[in-house]
N, CA, C and O atoms as a printed pandas DataFrame, in Angstrom:
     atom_number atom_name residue_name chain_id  residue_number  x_coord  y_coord  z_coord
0              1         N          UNK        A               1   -4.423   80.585  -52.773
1              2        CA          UNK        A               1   -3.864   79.258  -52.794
2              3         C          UNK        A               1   -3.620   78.801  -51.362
3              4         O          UNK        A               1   -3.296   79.544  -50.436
4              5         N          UNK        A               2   -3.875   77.096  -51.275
5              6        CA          UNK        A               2   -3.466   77.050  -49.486
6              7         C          UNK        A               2   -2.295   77.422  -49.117
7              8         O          UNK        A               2   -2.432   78.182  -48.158
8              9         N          UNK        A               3   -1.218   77.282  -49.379
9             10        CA          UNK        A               3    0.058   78.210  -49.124
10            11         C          UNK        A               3   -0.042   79.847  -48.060
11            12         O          UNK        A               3    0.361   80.174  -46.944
12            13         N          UNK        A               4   -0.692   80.419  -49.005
13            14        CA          UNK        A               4   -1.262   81.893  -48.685
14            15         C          UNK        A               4   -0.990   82.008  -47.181
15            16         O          UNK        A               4    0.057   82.322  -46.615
16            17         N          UNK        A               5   -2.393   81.623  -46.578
17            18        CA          UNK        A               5   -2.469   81.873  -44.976
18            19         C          UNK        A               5   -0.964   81.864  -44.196
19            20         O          UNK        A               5   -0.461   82.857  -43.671
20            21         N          UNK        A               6   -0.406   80.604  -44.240
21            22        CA          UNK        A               6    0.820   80.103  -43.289
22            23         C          UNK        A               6    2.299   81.440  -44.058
23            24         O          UNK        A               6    3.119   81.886  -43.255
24            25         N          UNK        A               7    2.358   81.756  -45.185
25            26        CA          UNK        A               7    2.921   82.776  -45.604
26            27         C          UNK        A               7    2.909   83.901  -45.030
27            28         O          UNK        A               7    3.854   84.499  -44.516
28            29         N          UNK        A               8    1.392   84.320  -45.148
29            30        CA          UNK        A               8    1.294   85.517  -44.184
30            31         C          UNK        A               8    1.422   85.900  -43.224
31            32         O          UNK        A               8    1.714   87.067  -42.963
32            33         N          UNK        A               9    1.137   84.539  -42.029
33            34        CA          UNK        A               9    1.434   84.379  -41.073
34            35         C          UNK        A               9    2.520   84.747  -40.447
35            36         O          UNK        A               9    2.725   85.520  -39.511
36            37         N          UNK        A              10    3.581   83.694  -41.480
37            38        CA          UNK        A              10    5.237   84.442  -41.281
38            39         C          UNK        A              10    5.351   85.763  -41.162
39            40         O          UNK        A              10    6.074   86.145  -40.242
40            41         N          UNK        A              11    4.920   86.448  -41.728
41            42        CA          UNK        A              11    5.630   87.754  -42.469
42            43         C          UNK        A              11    5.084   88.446  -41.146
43            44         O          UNK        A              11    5.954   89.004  -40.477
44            45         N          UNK        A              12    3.772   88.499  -40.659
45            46        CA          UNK        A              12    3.275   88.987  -39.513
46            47         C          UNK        A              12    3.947   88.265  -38.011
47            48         O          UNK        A              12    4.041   89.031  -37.052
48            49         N          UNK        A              13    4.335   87.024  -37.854
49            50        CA          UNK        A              13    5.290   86.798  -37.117
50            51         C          UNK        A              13    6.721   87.382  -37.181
51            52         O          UNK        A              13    7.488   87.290  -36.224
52            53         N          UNK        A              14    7.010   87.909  -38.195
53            54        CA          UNK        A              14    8.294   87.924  -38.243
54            55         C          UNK        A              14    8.388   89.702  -38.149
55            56         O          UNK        A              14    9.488   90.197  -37.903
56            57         N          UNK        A              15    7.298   90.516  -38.337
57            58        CA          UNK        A              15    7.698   91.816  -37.891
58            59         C          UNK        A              15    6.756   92.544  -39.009
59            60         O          UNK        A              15    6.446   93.701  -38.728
60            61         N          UNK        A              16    6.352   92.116  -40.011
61            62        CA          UNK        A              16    5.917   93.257  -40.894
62            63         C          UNK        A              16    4.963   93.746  -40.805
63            64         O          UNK        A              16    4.211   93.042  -40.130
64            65         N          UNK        A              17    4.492   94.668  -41.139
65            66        CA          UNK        A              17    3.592   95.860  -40.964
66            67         C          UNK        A              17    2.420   94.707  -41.898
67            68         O          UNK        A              17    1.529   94.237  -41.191
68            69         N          UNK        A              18    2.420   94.367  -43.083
69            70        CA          UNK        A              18    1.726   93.544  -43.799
70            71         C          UNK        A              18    1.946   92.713  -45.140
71            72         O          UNK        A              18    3.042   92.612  -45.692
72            73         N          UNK        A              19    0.883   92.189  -45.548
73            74        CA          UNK        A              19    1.367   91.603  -46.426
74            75         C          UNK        A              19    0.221   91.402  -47.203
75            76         O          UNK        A              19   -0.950   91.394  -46.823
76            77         N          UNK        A              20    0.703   91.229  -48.408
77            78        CA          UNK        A              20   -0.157   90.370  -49.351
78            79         C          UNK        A              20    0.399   90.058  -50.462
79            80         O          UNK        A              20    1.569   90.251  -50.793
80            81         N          UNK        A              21   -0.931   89.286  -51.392
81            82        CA          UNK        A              21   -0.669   88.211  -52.714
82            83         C          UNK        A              21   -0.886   89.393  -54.217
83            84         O          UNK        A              21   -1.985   89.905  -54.434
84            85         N          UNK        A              22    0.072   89.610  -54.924
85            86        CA          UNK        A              22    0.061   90.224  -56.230
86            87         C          UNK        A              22    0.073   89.095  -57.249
87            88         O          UNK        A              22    0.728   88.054  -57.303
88            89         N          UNK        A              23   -1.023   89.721  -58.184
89            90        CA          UNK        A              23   -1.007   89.535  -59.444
90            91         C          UNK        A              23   -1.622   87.615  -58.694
91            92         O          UNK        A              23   -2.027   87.289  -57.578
92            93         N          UNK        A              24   -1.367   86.710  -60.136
93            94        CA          UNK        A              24   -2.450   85.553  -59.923
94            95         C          UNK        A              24   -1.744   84.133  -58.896
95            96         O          UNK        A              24   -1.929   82.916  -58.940
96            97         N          UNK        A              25   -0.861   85.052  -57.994
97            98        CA          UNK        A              25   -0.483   83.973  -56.957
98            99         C          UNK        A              25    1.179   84.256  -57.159
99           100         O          UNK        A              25    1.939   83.527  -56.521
100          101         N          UNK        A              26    1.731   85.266  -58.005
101          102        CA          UNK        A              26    3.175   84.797  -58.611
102          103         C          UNK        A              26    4.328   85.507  -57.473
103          104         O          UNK        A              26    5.529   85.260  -57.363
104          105         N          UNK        A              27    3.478   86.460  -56.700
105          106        CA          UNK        A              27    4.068   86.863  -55.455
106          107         C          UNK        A              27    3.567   86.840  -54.229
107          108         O          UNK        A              27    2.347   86.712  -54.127
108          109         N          UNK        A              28    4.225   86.935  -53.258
109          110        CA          UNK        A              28    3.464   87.202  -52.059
110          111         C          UNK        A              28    4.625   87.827  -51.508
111          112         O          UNK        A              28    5.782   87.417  -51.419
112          113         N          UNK        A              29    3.853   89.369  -51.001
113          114        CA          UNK        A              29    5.213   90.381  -50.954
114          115         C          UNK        A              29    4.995   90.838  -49.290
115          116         O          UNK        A              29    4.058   90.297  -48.702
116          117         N          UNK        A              30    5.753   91.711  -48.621
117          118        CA          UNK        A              30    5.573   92.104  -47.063
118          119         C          UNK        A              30    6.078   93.731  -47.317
119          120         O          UNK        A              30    6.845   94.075  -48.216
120          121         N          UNK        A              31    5.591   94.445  -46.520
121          122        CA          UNK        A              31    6.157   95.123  -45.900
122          123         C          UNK        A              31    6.609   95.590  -44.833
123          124         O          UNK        A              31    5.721   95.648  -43.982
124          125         N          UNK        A              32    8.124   96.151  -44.288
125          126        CA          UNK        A              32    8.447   96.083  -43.395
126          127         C          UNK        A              32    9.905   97.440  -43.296
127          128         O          UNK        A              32   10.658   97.960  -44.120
128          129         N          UNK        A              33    9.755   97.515  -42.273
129          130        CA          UNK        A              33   10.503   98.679  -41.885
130          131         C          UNK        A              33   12.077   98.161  -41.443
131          132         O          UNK        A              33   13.072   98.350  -42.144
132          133         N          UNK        A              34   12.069   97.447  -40.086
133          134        CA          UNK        A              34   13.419   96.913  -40.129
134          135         C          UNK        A              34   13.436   95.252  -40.294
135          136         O          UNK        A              34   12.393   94.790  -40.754
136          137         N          UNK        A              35   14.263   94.506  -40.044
137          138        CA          UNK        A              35   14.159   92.846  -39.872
138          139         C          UNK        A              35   14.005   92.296  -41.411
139          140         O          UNK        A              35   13.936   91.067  -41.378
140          141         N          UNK        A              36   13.941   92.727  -42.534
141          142        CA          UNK        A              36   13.709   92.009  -43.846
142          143         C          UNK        A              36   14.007   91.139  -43.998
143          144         O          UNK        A              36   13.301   90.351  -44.627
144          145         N          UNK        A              37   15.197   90.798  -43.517
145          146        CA          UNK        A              37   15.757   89.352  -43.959
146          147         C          UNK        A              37   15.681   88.478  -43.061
147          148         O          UNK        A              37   16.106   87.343  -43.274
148          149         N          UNK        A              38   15.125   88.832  -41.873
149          150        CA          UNK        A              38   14.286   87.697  -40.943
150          151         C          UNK        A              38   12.921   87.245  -41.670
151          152         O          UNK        A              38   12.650   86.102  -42.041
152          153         N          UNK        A              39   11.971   88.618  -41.814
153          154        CA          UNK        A              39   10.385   88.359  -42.550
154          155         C          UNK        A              39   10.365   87.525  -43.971
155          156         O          UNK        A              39    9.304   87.024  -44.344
156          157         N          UNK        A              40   11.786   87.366  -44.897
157          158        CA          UNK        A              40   11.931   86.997  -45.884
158          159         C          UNK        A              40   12.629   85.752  -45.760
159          160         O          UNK        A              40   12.596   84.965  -46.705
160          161         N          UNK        A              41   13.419   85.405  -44.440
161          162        CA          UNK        A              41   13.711   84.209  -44.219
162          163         C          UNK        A              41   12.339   83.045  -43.707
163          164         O          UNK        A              41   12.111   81.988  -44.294
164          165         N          UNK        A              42   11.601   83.531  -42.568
165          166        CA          UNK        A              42   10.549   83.253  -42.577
166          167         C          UNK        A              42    9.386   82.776  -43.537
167          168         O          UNK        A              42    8.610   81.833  -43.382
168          169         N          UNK        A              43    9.488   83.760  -44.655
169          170        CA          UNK        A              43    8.099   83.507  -45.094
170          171         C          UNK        A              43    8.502   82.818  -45.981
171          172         O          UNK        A              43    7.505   82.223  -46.389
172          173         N          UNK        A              44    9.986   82.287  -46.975
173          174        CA          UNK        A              44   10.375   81.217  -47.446
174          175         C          UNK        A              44   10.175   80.181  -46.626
175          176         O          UNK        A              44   10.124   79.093  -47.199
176          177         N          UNK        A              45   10.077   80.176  -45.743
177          178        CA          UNK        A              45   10.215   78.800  -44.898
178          179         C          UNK        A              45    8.881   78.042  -44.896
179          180         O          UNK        A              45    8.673   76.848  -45.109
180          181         N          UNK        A              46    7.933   79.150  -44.568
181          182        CA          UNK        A              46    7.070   78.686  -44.294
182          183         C          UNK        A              46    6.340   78.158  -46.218
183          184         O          UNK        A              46    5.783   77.104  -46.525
184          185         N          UNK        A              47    6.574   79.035  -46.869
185          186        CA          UNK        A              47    6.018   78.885  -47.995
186          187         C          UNK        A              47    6.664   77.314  -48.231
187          188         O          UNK        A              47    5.864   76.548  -48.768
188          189         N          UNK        A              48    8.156   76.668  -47.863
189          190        CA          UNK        A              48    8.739   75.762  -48.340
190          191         C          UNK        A              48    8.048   74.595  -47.732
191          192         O          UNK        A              48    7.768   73.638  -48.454
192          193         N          UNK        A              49    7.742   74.591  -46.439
193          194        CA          UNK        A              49    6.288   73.531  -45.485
194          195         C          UNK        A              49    5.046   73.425  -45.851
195          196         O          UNK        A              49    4.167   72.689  -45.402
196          197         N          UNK        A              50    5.003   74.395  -46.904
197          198        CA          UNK        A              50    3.872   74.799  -47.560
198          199         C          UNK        A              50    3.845   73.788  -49.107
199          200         O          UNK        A              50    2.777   73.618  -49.696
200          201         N          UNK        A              51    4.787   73.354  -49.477
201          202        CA          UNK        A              51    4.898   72.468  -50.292
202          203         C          UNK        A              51    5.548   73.547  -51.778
203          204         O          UNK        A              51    5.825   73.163  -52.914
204          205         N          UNK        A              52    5.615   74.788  -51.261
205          206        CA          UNK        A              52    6.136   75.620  -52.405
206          207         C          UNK        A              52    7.255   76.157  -52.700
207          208         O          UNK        A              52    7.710   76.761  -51.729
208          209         N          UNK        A              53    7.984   76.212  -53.725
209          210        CA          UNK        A              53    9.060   77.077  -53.938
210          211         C          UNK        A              53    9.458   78.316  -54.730
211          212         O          UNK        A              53    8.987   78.704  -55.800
212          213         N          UNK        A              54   10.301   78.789  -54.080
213          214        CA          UNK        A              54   10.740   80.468  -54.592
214          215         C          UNK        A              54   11.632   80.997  -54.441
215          216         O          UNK        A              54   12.654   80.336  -54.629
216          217         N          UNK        A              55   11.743   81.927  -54.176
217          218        CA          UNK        A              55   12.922   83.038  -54.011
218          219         C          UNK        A              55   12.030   84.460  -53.048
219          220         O          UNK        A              55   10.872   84.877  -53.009
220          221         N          UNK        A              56   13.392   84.846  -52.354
221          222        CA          UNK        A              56   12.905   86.240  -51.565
222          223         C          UNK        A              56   13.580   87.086  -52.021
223          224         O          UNK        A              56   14.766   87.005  -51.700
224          225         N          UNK        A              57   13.214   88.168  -52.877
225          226        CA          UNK        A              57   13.376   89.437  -52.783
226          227         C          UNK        A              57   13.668   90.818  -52.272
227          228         O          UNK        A              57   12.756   91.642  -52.321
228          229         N          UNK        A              58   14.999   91.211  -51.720
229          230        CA          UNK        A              58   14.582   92.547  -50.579
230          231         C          UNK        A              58   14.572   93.548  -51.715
231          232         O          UNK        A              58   15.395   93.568  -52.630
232          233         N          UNK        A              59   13.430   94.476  -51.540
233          234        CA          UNK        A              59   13.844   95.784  -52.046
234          235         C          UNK        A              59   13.154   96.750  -51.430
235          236         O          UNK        A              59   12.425   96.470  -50.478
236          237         N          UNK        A              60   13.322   98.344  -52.006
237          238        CA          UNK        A              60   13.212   99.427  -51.217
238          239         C          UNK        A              60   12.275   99.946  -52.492
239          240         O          UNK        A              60   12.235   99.644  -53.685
240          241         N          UNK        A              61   11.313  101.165  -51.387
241          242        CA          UNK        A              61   10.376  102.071  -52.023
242          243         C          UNK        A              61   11.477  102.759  -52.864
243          244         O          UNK        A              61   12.673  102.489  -52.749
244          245         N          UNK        A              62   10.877  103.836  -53.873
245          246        CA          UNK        A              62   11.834  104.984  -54.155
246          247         C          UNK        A              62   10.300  105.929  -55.039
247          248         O          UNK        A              62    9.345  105.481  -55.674
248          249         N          UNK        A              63   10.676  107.255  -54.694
249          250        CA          UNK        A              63    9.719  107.890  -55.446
250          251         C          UNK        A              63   10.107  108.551  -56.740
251          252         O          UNK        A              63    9.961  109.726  -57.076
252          253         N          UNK        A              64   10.700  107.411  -57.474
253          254        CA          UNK        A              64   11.328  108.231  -58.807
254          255         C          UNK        A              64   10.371  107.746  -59.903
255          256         O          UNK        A              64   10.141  108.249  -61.002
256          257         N          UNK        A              65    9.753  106.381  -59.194
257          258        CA          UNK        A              65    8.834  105.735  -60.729
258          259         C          UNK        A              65    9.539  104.583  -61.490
259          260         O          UNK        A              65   10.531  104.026  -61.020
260          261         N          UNK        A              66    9.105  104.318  -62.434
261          262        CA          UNK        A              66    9.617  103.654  -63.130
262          263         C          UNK        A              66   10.590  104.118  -64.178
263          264         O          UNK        A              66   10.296  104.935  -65.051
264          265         N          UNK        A              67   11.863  103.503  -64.029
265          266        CA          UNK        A              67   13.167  104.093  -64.882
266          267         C          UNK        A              67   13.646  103.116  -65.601
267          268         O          UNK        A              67   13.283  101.950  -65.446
268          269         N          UNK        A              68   14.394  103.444  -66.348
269          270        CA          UNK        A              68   15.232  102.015  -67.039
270          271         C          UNK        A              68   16.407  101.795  -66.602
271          272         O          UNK        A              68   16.611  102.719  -65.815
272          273         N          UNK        A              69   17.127  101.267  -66.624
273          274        CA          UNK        A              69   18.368  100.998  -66.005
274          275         C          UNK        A              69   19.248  100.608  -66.823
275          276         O          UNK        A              69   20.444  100.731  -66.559
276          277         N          UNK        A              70   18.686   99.914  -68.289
277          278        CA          UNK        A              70   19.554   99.109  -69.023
278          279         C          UNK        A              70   18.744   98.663  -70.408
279          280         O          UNK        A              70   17.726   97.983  -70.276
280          281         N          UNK        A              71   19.059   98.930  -71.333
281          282        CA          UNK        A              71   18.638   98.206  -72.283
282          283         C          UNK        A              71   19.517   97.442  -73.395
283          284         O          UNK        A              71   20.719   97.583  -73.621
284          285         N          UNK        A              72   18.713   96.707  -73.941
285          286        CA          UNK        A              72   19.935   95.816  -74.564
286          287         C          UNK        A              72   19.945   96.269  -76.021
287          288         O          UNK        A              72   18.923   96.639  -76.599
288          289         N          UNK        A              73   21.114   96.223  -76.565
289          290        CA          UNK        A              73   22.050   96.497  -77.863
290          291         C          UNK        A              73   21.515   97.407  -78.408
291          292         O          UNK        A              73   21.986   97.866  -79.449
């Protein structure tokens, strides 16, 4: 999507190791070691000049897999 480029851009301006687009456009994720909430302030921004809106996400690797945390009733 045109968005894309200027997104990535951020995320690589802003410190991360890299980035890319998951699944059919519904993310565009970074990775990064320190600064997250600069690379995630950034790449909202730019995504928002971009004519798009969202939300940033921080989260962390973990090598446990997929767990549940909660289920309902």
């Amino acid at each position: 999507f045109p968005g894309l480029q200027p997104i990535m851009a951020a995320a690589k301006e802003g410190g991360a190791a890299a980035s890319f687009l998951s699944g059919g456009g519904s993310t565009v994720g970074a990775f990064v070691q320190e600064g997250e909430e600069r690379v995630a302030r950034m790449m909202t921004q730019a995504a928002s000049d971009a004519g798009y809106t969202g939300r940033a996400i921080i989260t962390a690797a973990t090598s446990k897999g997929a767990e549940v945390v909660e289920t309902a009733g």
